mmCIF file of C-alpha atoms in Angstrom:
data_model
loop_
_atom_site.group_PDB
_atom_site.id
_atom_site.type_symbol
_atom_site.label_atom_id
_atom_site.label_comp_id
_atom_site.label_asym_id
_atom_site.label_seq_id
_atom_site.Cartn_x
_atom_site.Cartn_y
_atom_site.Cartn_z
ATOM 1 C CA MET I 24 -28.325 -5.194 -18.559
ATOM 2 C CA GLU I 25 -24.674 -4.755 -19.581
ATOM 3 C CA ASN I 26 -24.615 -1.252 -18.093
ATOM 4 C CA LYS I 27 -26.318 -2.465 -14.918
ATOM 5 C CA PHE I 28 -23.703 -5.200 -14.458
ATOM 6 C CA ALA I 29 -20.821 -2.796 -15.179
ATOM 7 C CA LYS I 30 -22.173 -0.257 -12.670
ATOM 8 C CA SER I 31 -22.734 -2.928 -10.022
ATOM 9 C CA ALA I 32 -19.212 -4.286 -10.537
ATOM 10 C CA TYR I 33 -17.610 -0.856 -10.259
ATOM 11 C CA LEU I 34 -19.586 0.127 -7.145
ATOM 12 C CA SER I 35 -18.633 -3.129 -5.430
ATOM 13 C CA PHE I 36 -14.964 -2.614 -6.255
ATOM 14 C CA MET I 37 -15.155 1.068 -5.276
ATOM 15 C CA ILE I 38 -16.685 0.510 -1.815
ATOM 16 C CA TRP I 39 -14.294 -2.277 -0.867
ATOM 17 C CA GLY I 40 -11.445 -0.504 -2.650
ATOM 18 C CA ILE I 41 -11.865 2.559 -0.433
ATOM 19 C CA LEU I 42 -11.797 0.350 2.661
ATOM 20 C CA SER I 43 -8.664 -1.395 1.361
ATOM 21 C CA SER I 44 -6.797 1.801 0.571
ATOM 22 C CA MET I 45 -7.716 3.304 3.938
ATOM 23 C CA GLY I 46 -6.055 0.483 5.906
ATOM 24 C CA VAL I 47 -2.503 1.834 5.935
ATOM 25 C CA THR I 48 -3.823 5.430 6.025
ATOM 26 C CA PHE I 49 -5.829 4.850 9.192
ATOM 27 C CA CYS I 50 -2.969 2.903 10.758
ATOM 28 C CA THR I 51 -0.692 5.894 10.180
ATOM 29 C CA LEU I 52 -3.303 8.206 11.716
ATOM 30 C CA ILE I 53 -3.809 5.910 14.722
ATOM 31 C CA ASP I 54 -0.055 5.639 15.258
ATOM 32 C CA ALA I 55 0.344 9.424 15.071
ATOM 33 C CA THR I 56 -2.462 9.918 17.601
ATOM 34 C CA MET I 57 -1.018 7.372 20.027
ATOM 35 C CA ILE I 58 2.553 8.614 19.551
ATOM 36 C CA GLY I 59 1.467 12.205 20.186
ATOM 37 C CA ASN I 60 -0.190 11.192 23.440
ATOM 38 C CA PHE I 61 2.342 8.677 24.751
ATOM 39 C CA VAL I 62 5.683 9.899 23.334
ATOM 40 C CA GLY I 63 5.156 13.584 22.506
ATOM 41 C CA SER I 64 6.648 15.914 19.909
ATOM 42 C CA ASP I 65 9.879 13.915 19.580
ATOM 43 C CA GLY I 66 7.866 10.864 18.564
ATOM 44 C CA LEU I 67 5.732 12.844 16.106
ATOM 45 C CA ALA I 68 8.881 14.277 14.516
ATOM 46 C CA VAL I 69 10.278 10.753 14.087
ATOM 47 C CA SER I 70 6.957 9.615 12.606
ATOM 48 C CA SER I 71 7.019 12.530 10.163
ATOM 49 C CA VAL I 72 10.573 11.766 9.031
ATOM 50 C CA SER I 73 9.627 8.095 8.599
ATOM 51 C CA ASN I 74 6.872 8.961 6.108
ATOM 52 C CA PHE I 75 9.474 9.014 3.343
ATOM 53 C CA VAL I 76 10.199 5.310 3.954
ATOM 54 C CA PHE I 77 6.499 4.372 3.771
ATOM 55 C CA LEU I 78 6.029 6.409 0.588
ATOM 56 C CA PHE I 79 9.067 4.775 -1.019
ATOM 57 C CA LEU I 80 7.764 1.304 -0.156
ATOM 58 C CA GLY I 81 4.320 2.358 -1.387
ATOM 59 C CA LEU I 82 5.865 3.385 -4.709
ATOM 60 C CA ILE I 83 7.315 -0.110 -5.169
ATOM 61 C CA ALA I 84 4.266 -2.003 -3.916
ATOM 62 C CA ILE I 85 1.600 -0.070 -5.819
ATOM 63 C CA THR I 86 3.614 -0.005 -9.047
ATOM 64 C CA LEU I 87 3.964 -3.787 -8.988
ATOM 65 C CA ALA I 88 0.419 -4.444 -7.729
ATOM 66 C CA VAL I 89 -1.395 -2.230 -10.235
ATOM 67 C CA GLY I 90 0.938 -2.975 -13.142
ATOM 68 C CA GLY I 91 0.724 -6.722 -12.613
ATOM 69 C CA ASN I 92 -3.019 -6.854 -12.097
ATOM 70 C CA VAL I 93 -3.804 -4.876 -15.235
ATOM 71 C CA LEU I 94 -2.259 -7.783 -17.153
ATOM 72 C CA ILE I 95 -3.757 -10.445 -14.885
ATOM 73 C CA GLY I 96 -7.247 -8.947 -15.239
ATOM 74 C CA GLN I 97 -6.977 -8.944 -19.022
ATOM 75 C CA ARG I 98 -6.033 -12.632 -19.019
ATOM 76 C CA LEU I 99 -8.859 -13.538 -16.652
ATOM 77 C CA GLY I 100 -11.317 -11.608 -18.828
ATOM 78 C CA SER I 101 -10.085 -13.611 -21.833
ATOM 79 C CA ASN I 102 -10.482 -16.908 -19.885
ATOM 80 C CA GLU I 103 -6.723 -17.464 -20.090
ATOM 81 C CA ASN I 104 -6.485 -18.601 -16.491
ATOM 82 C CA ASP I 105 -3.176 -20.417 -16.905
ATOM 83 C CA LYS I 106 -1.527 -17.305 -18.326
ATOM 84 C CA ALA I 107 -3.087 -15.182 -15.569
ATOM 85 C CA ASN I 108 -1.608 -17.509 -12.947
ATOM 86 C CA GLU I 109 1.780 -17.432 -14.638
ATOM 87 C CA LEU I 110 1.741 -13.640 -14.378
ATOM 88 C CA PHE I 111 0.490 -13.734 -10.788
ATOM 89 C CA HIS I 112 3.126 -16.219 -9.630
ATOM 90 C CA SER I 113 5.851 -14.115 -11.242
ATOM 91 C CA LEU I 114 4.386 -10.969 -9.635
ATOM 92 C CA LEU I 115 4.582 -12.584 -6.194
ATOM 93 C CA LYS I 116 8.197 -13.596 -6.799
ATOM 94 C CA CYS I 117 9.092 -10.056 -7.926
ATOM 95 C CA GLY I 118 7.489 -8.620 -4.793
ATOM 96 C CA LEU I 119 9.279 -11.108 -2.534
ATOM 97 C CA ILE I 120 12.719 -10.525 -4.090
ATOM 98 C CA ILE I 121 12.421 -6.724 -4.071
ATOM 99 C CA GLY I 122 11.066 -6.797 -0.511
ATOM 100 C CA LEU I 123 14.007 -8.893 0.689
ATOM 101 C CA VAL I 124 16.516 -6.656 -1.118
ATOM 102 C CA CYS I 125 14.981 -3.522 0.439
ATOM 103 C CA SER I 126 14.906 -5.171 3.865
ATOM 104 C CA ILE I 127 18.561 -6.264 3.763
ATOM 105 C CA PHE I 128 19.761 -2.954 2.280
ATOM 106 C CA THR I 129 17.983 -0.769 4.855
ATOM 107 C CA LEU I 130 19.153 -2.930 7.762
ATOM 108 C CA VAL I 131 22.789 -3.002 6.625
ATOM 109 C CA PHE I 132 22.909 0.704 5.719
ATOM 110 C CA ARG I 133 20.449 1.991 8.312
ATOM 111 C CA ASN I 134 22.827 4.694 9.595
ATOM 112 C CA GLN I 135 23.196 6.080 6.083
ATOM 113 C CA VAL I 136 19.407 5.938 5.654
ATOM 114 C CA PHE I 137 18.904 7.881 8.892
ATOM 115 C CA THR I 138 21.388 10.535 7.728
ATOM 116 C CA PHE I 139 19.596 10.784 4.374
ATOM 117 C CA LEU I 140 16.286 11.356 6.173
ATOM 118 C CA GLY I 141 17.806 14.378 7.912
ATOM 119 C CA ILE I 142 17.080 13.315 11.492
ATOM 120 C CA GLN I 143 18.770 15.165 14.342
ATOM 121 C CA GLU I 144 21.383 13.190 16.264
ATOM 122 C CA SER I 145 19.342 13.311 19.464
ATOM 123 C CA LEU I 146 16.461 11.439 17.766
ATOM 124 C CA ARG I 147 18.448 8.666 16.057
ATOM 125 C CA ASP I 148 17.788 6.032 18.710
ATOM 126 C CA LEU I 149 14.082 6.843 18.640
ATOM 127 C CA LEU I 150 14.039 6.604 14.835
ATOM 128 C CA ALA I 151 15.886 3.275 14.931
ATOM 129 C CA SER I 152 13.387 1.771 17.364
ATOM 130 C CA TYR I 153 10.559 2.844 15.030
ATOM 131 C CA LEU I 154 11.992 1.913 11.639
ATOM 132 C CA ILE I 155 13.957 -1.294 12.284
ATOM 133 C CA PRO I 156 10.763 -3.415 12.693
ATOM 134 C CA VAL I 157 9.510 -1.812 9.468
ATOM 135 C CA PHE I 158 12.733 -2.706 7.657
ATOM 136 C CA ILE I 159 12.467 -6.320 8.848
ATOM 137 C CA SER I 160 8.843 -6.690 7.728
ATOM 138 C CA THR I 161 9.269 -4.956 4.349
ATOM 139 C CA PRO I 162 8.566 -8.147 2.295
ATOM 140 C CA PHE I 163 5.200 -8.523 4.049
ATOM 141 C CA PHE I 164 4.376 -4.848 3.410
ATOM 142 C CA ILE I 165 4.948 -5.225 -0.338
ATOM 143 C CA LEU I 166 3.239 -8.629 -0.622
ATOM 144 C CA TYR I 167 0.244 -7.377 1.367
ATOM 145 C CA GLN I 168 -0.290 -4.550 -1.138
ATOM 146 C CA ILE I 169 0.085 -6.941 -4.080
ATOM 147 C CA LEU I 170 -2.392 -9.439 -2.625
ATOM 148 C CA SER I 171 -4.858 -6.680 -1.732
ATOM 149 C CA VAL I 172 -5.138 -5.701 -5.413
ATOM 150 C CA SER I 173 -4.846 -9.267 -6.753
ATOM 151 C CA VAL I 174 -7.663 -10.588 -4.565
ATOM 152 C CA ARG I 175 -9.900 -7.792 -5.855
ATOM 153 C CA THR I 176 -8.960 -8.612 -9.428
ATOM 154 C CA ASP I 177 -9.838 -12.250 -8.764
ATOM 155 C CA GLY I 178 -13.383 -11.226 -7.842
ATOM 156 C CA ASP I 179 -13.170 -10.996 -4.051
ATOM 157 C CA PRO I 180 -13.038 -7.258 -3.216
ATOM 158 C CA SER I 181 -14.904 -7.804 0.069
ATOM 159 C CA LEU I 182 -12.050 -9.914 1.499
ATOM 160 C CA SER I 183 -9.580 -7.179 0.619
ATOM 161 C CA GLY I 184 -11.716 -4.656 2.516
ATOM 162 C CA LYS I 185 -12.146 -7.000 5.491
ATOM 163 C CA ALA I 186 -8.379 -7.559 5.682
ATOM 164 C CA SER I 187 -7.935 -3.790 5.810
ATOM 165 C CA VAL I 188 -10.459 -3.496 8.665
ATOM 166 C CA ILE I 189 -8.650 -6.287 10.556
ATOM 167 C CA LEU I 190 -5.367 -4.414 10.037
ATOM 168 C CA ILE I 191 -6.867 -1.246 11.534
ATOM 169 C CA ILE I 192 -8.358 -3.061 14.550
ATOM 170 C CA ILE I 193 -5.153 -4.982 15.334
ATOM 171 C CA ASN I 194 -3.072 -1.842 15.005
ATOM 172 C CA LEU I 195 -5.351 0.099 17.351
ATOM 173 C CA VAL I 196 -5.550 -2.654 19.987
ATOM 174 C CA LEU I 197 -1.807 -3.363 19.956
ATOM 175 C CA ASP I 198 -1.013 0.358 20.079
ATOM 176 C CA VAL I 199 -2.953 0.574 23.345
ATOM 177 C CA VAL I 200 -1.280 -2.578 24.706
ATOM 178 C CA PHE I 201 2.298 -1.845 23.576
ATOM 179 C CA MET I 202 2.341 1.913 24.121
ATOM 180 C CA GLY I 203 -0.236 2.484 26.830
ATOM 181 C CA VAL I 204 0.195 -0.623 29.000
ATOM 182 C CA MET I 205 3.706 -1.897 28.262
ATOM 183 C CA LYS I 206 5.233 1.581 27.708
ATOM 184 C CA MET I 207 7.207 0.436 24.643
ATOM 185 C CA GLY I 208 7.144 3.861 23.002
ATOM 186 C CA MET I 209 8.021 4.136 19.310
ATOM 187 C CA MET I 210 8.891 0.465 18.981
ATOM 188 C CA GLY I 211 5.402 -0.398 20.233
ATOM 189 C CA ALA I 212 3.820 1.787 17.540
ATOM 190 C CA SER I 213 5.958 0.176 14.862
ATOM 191 C CA LEU I 214 5.371 -3.400 16.042
ATOM 192 C CA SER I 215 1.602 -2.917 16.189
ATOM 193 C CA MET I 216 1.500 -1.779 12.558
ATOM 194 C CA CYS I 217 3.867 -4.499 11.334
ATOM 195 C CA ILE I 218 1.998 -7.272 13.152
ATOM 196 C CA GLY I 219 -1.283 -5.937 11.758
ATOM 197 C CA GLU I 220 0.047 -6.059 8.191
ATOM 198 C CA ILE I 221 1.382 -9.598 8.635
ATOM 199 C CA VAL I 222 -1.963 -10.832 9.986
ATOM 200 C CA ALA I 223 -3.838 -9.020 7.178
ATOM 201 C CA PHE I 224 -1.501 -10.662 4.652
ATOM 202 C CA PHE I 225 -2.437 -14.128 5.922
ATOM 203 C CA VAL I 226 -6.132 -13.173 5.908
ATOM 204 C CA LEU I 227 -5.793 -12.360 2.193
ATOM 205 C CA CYS I 228 -4.105 -15.722 1.647
ATOM 206 C CA THR I 229 -7.359 -17.476 2.651
ATOM 207 C CA HIS I 230 -8.854 -16.341 -0.667
ATOM 208 C CA PHE I 231 -6.814 -18.920 -2.557
ATOM 209 C CA ARG I 232 -8.424 -21.772 -0.624
ATOM 210 C CA LYS I 233 -11.868 -20.884 -1.989
ATOM 211 C CA ASP I 234 -13.360 -22.924 -4.826
ATOM 212 C CA ARG I 235 -14.212 -19.842 -6.872
ATOM 213 C CA ALA I 236 -10.633 -18.501 -6.816
ATOM 214 C CA LEU I 237 -9.118 -18.501 -10.302
ATOM 215 C CA LEU I 238 -5.657 -17.536 -9.067
ATOM 216 C CA SER I 239 -3.439 -19.818 -6.984
ATOM 217 C CA PHE I 240 -0.816 -18.689 -4.483
ATOM 218 C CA ARG I 241 2.661 -19.706 -5.594
ATOM 219 C CA PHE I 242 6.067 -18.086 -6.045
ATOM 220 C CA ASP I 243 7.321 -18.759 -9.561
ATOM 221 C CA LYS I 244 10.702 -17.986 -11.098
ATOM 222 C CA PHE I 245 11.655 -14.345 -11.613
ATOM 223 C CA ASN I 246 10.821 -13.223 -15.160
ATOM 224 C CA ARG I 247 12.617 -10.063 -16.246
ATOM 225 C CA ASP I 248 10.233 -9.356 -19.151
ATOM 226 C CA TYR I 249 7.208 -9.655 -16.884
ATOM 227 C CA PHE I 250 8.862 -7.386 -14.337
ATOM 228 C CA ILE I 251 9.421 -4.703 -16.999
ATOM 229 C CA ASP I 252 5.758 -4.998 -18.061
ATOM 230 C CA PHE I 253 4.594 -4.694 -14.442
ATOM 231 C CA VAL I 254 6.621 -1.509 -13.965
ATOM 232 C CA LYS I 255 5.541 0.017 -17.293
ATOM 233 C CA ASN I 256 1.848 -0.590 -16.592
ATOM 234 C CA GLY I 257 1.907 0.464 -12.944
ATOM 235 C CA PHE I 258 4.376 3.335 -12.874
ATOM 236 C CA GLY I 259 1.722 5.872 -13.886
ATOM 237 C CA VAL I 260 -0.082 5.192 -10.599
ATOM 238 C CA GLY I 261 3.014 4.571 -8.497
ATOM 239 C CA SER I 262 4.737 7.759 -9.662
ATOM 240 C CA PHE I 263 2.354 9.779 -7.480
ATOM 241 C CA TYR I 264 4.328 8.488 -4.494
ATOM 242 C CA ILE I 265 7.533 9.943 -5.960
ATOM 243 C CA PHE I 266 6.139 13.471 -5.785
ATOM 244 C CA GLN I 267 4.911 12.962 -2.222
ATOM 245 C CA ALA I 268 8.185 11.379 -1.104
ATOM 246 C CA ILE I 269 10.292 14.220 -2.512
ATOM 247 C CA VAL I 270 8.110 16.873 -0.879
ATOM 248 C CA VAL I 271 8.167 15.064 2.480
ATOM 249 C CA LEU I 272 11.942 14.572 2.340
ATOM 250 C CA ILE I 273 12.683 18.210 1.474
ATOM 251 C CA PHE I 274 10.229 19.654 4.002
ATOM 252 C CA ASN I 275 11.452 17.448 6.839
ATOM 253 C CA ASN I 276 15.109 18.198 6.103
ATOM 254 C CA LEU I 277 14.469 21.961 5.984
ATOM 255 C CA LEU I 278 12.352 21.944 9.146
ATOM 256 C CA MET I 279 14.681 19.643 11.086
ATOM 257 C CA SER I 280 17.682 21.854 10.251
ATOM 258 C CA ASN I 281 16.263 24.558 12.527
ATOM 259 C CA THR I 282 18.278 23.896 15.675
ATOM 260 C CA ASP I 283 15.877 25.717 18.010
ATOM 261 C CA SER I 284 12.424 24.559 16.911
ATOM 262 C CA GLY I 285 13.166 21.956 14.242
ATOM 263 C CA ILE I 286 11.676 19.032 16.164
ATOM 264 C CA ALA I 287 8.455 20.912 16.941
ATOM 265 C CA TYR I 288 8.081 22.138 13.347
ATOM 266 C CA THR I 289 8.669 18.652 11.955
ATOM 267 C CA ALA I 290 6.125 17.194 14.384
ATOM 268 C CA ILE I 291 3.506 19.732 13.299
ATOM 269 C CA TYR I 292 4.171 19.047 9.620
ATOM 270 C CA GLY I 293 3.860 15.302 10.296
ATOM 271 C CA VAL I 294 0.393 15.808 11.781
ATOM 272 C CA ILE I 295 -0.707 17.922 8.804
ATOM 273 C CA PHE I 296 0.621 15.363 6.321
ATOM 274 C CA THR I 297 -1.024 12.431 8.150
ATOM 275 C CA VAL I 298 -4.444 14.101 8.256
ATOM 276 C CA SER I 299 -4.166 14.997 4.557
ATOM 277 C CA GLN I 300 -3.849 11.297 3.692
ATOM 278 C CA ILE I 301 -7.470 10.575 4.738
ATOM 279 C CA PRO I 302 -9.279 12.283 1.820
ATOM 280 C CA GLY I 303 -6.417 11.209 -0.432
ATOM 281 C CA GLY I 304 -6.916 7.570 0.565
ATOM 282 C CA ILE I 305 -10.669 7.748 -0.116
ATOM 283 C CA PHE I 306 -10.140 9.314 -3.534
ATOM 284 C CA ASP I 307 -7.348 6.831 -4.319
ATOM 285 C CA GLY I 308 -9.555 3.848 -3.432
ATOM 286 C CA ALA I 309 -12.384 5.108 -5.630
ATOM 287 C CA GLY I 310 -10.030 5.745 -8.527
ATOM 288 C CA ASN I 311 -8.172 2.442 -8.267
ATOM 289 C CA ALA I 312 -11.454 0.495 -8.400
ATOM 290 C CA PHE I 313 -11.549 1.475 -12.074
ATOM 291 C CA GLY I 314 -8.473 -0.598 -12.995
ATOM 292 C CA PRO I 315 -9.518 -4.187 -12.155
ATOM 293 C CA VAL I 316 -13.007 -3.783 -13.654
ATOM 294 C CA VAL I 317 -11.804 -2.259 -16.918
ATOM 295 C CA SER I 318 -8.925 -4.725 -17.320
ATOM 296 C CA ILE I 319 -11.409 -7.622 -17.162
ATOM 297 C CA PHE I 320 -13.701 -5.946 -19.717
ATOM 298 C CA ALA I 321 -10.614 -5.316 -21.868
ATOM 299 C CA GLY I 322 -9.860 -9.035 -21.815
ATOM 300 C CA GLU I 323 -13.426 -9.676 -22.943
ATOM 301 C CA LYS I 324 -13.007 -6.983 -25.641
ATOM 302 C CA ASP I 325 -16.166 -5.314 -24.297
ATOM 303 C CA ASN I 326 -15.433 -1.728 -25.326
ATOM 304 C CA LYS I 327 -18.952 -0.526 -24.557
ATOM 305 C CA SER I 328 -18.735 -1.569 -20.907
ATOM 306 C CA MET I 329 -15.230 -0.103 -20.625
ATOM 307 C CA LYS I 330 -16.475 3.314 -21.747
ATOM 308 C CA TYR I 331 -19.494 3.118 -19.462
ATOM 309 C CA VAL I 332 -17.343 2.274 -16.433
ATOM 310 C CA LEU I 333 -15.054 5.188 -17.317
ATOM 311 C CA ARG I 334 -18.035 7.576 -17.276
ATOM 312 C CA ILE I 335 -19.437 6.402 -13.951
ATOM 313 C CA ALA I 336 -15.941 6.252 -12.424
ATOM 314 C CA LEU I 337 -15.342 9.898 -13.316
ATOM 315 C CA ARG I 338 -18.780 10.805 -11.984
ATOM 316 C CA TYR I 339 -18.317 9.091 -8.608
ATOM 317 C CA THR I 340 -14.722 10.208 -8.075
ATOM 318 C CA CYS I 341 -15.617 13.832 -8.884
ATOM 319 C CA PHE I 342 -18.485 13.635 -6.385
ATOM 320 C CA ILE I 343 -16.203 12.165 -3.714
ATOM 321 C CA ASN I 344 -13.567 14.792 -4.481
ATOM 322 C CA LEU I 345 -16.101 17.590 -3.971
#
């Protein structure tokens, strides 16, 4: 019976976890498709260069989300709900502060950021119209990722998956409206994604109104010790984004430096990178489902179930990988 419950829990988290992780991935794919059709190679090159920004924000968001929820899950498994909420409230405050700092920094030093990304001078205005809405909505991007994992940890993985589906639908519909009907170009693509993430964030917030929710939504004071623990526990997962970000930055800079065909080469690389995120997102969702389940069993000191979940997690993720 213990094994049956552990398997059921993991499968539930895995299915909804894949849907959750695919939200931003599919939005990126949809944007690239619409940009390619409505803007052309210049727009795809800008989208490719912008991937570094999304990977950097993903590094911050996933590190905090996973690192914080490992600790929160352990406390919930131990029935220490007050301590779990203390950690959760501090996690939200960390995400909000870091999101605001990133937003202000990128807006104030946007010209330096554009130079760092290696964009050609002729594409700067196009890049600005695409990234400025992203810079403004950075706090929502980080908090959305934190809530997506936290809601799953609090026993509501289906809501996390539904929020991701809503994000995809809104992004697709608004892309058609903003880019196809209103001819807003790159800004339309950016606004559709940002609006989708903001709406999905508020959808996740509805979890905390449910009677069965153990966590409550509140921003508590910033705790430096908690922040260090969040980073230490989540950096192993988040560090994957560092490798991707470095590769994307180097490739885009090298390709863009070709004065004759740099824009076309960068656009092609952007398409390849975007498509590659689909299997990566599926595998990532299946793998990340392991964390919340095991952290709860760890809080219960149920070593047998932890080992069993590890075995079935490896089995399912290897199958998905194949």
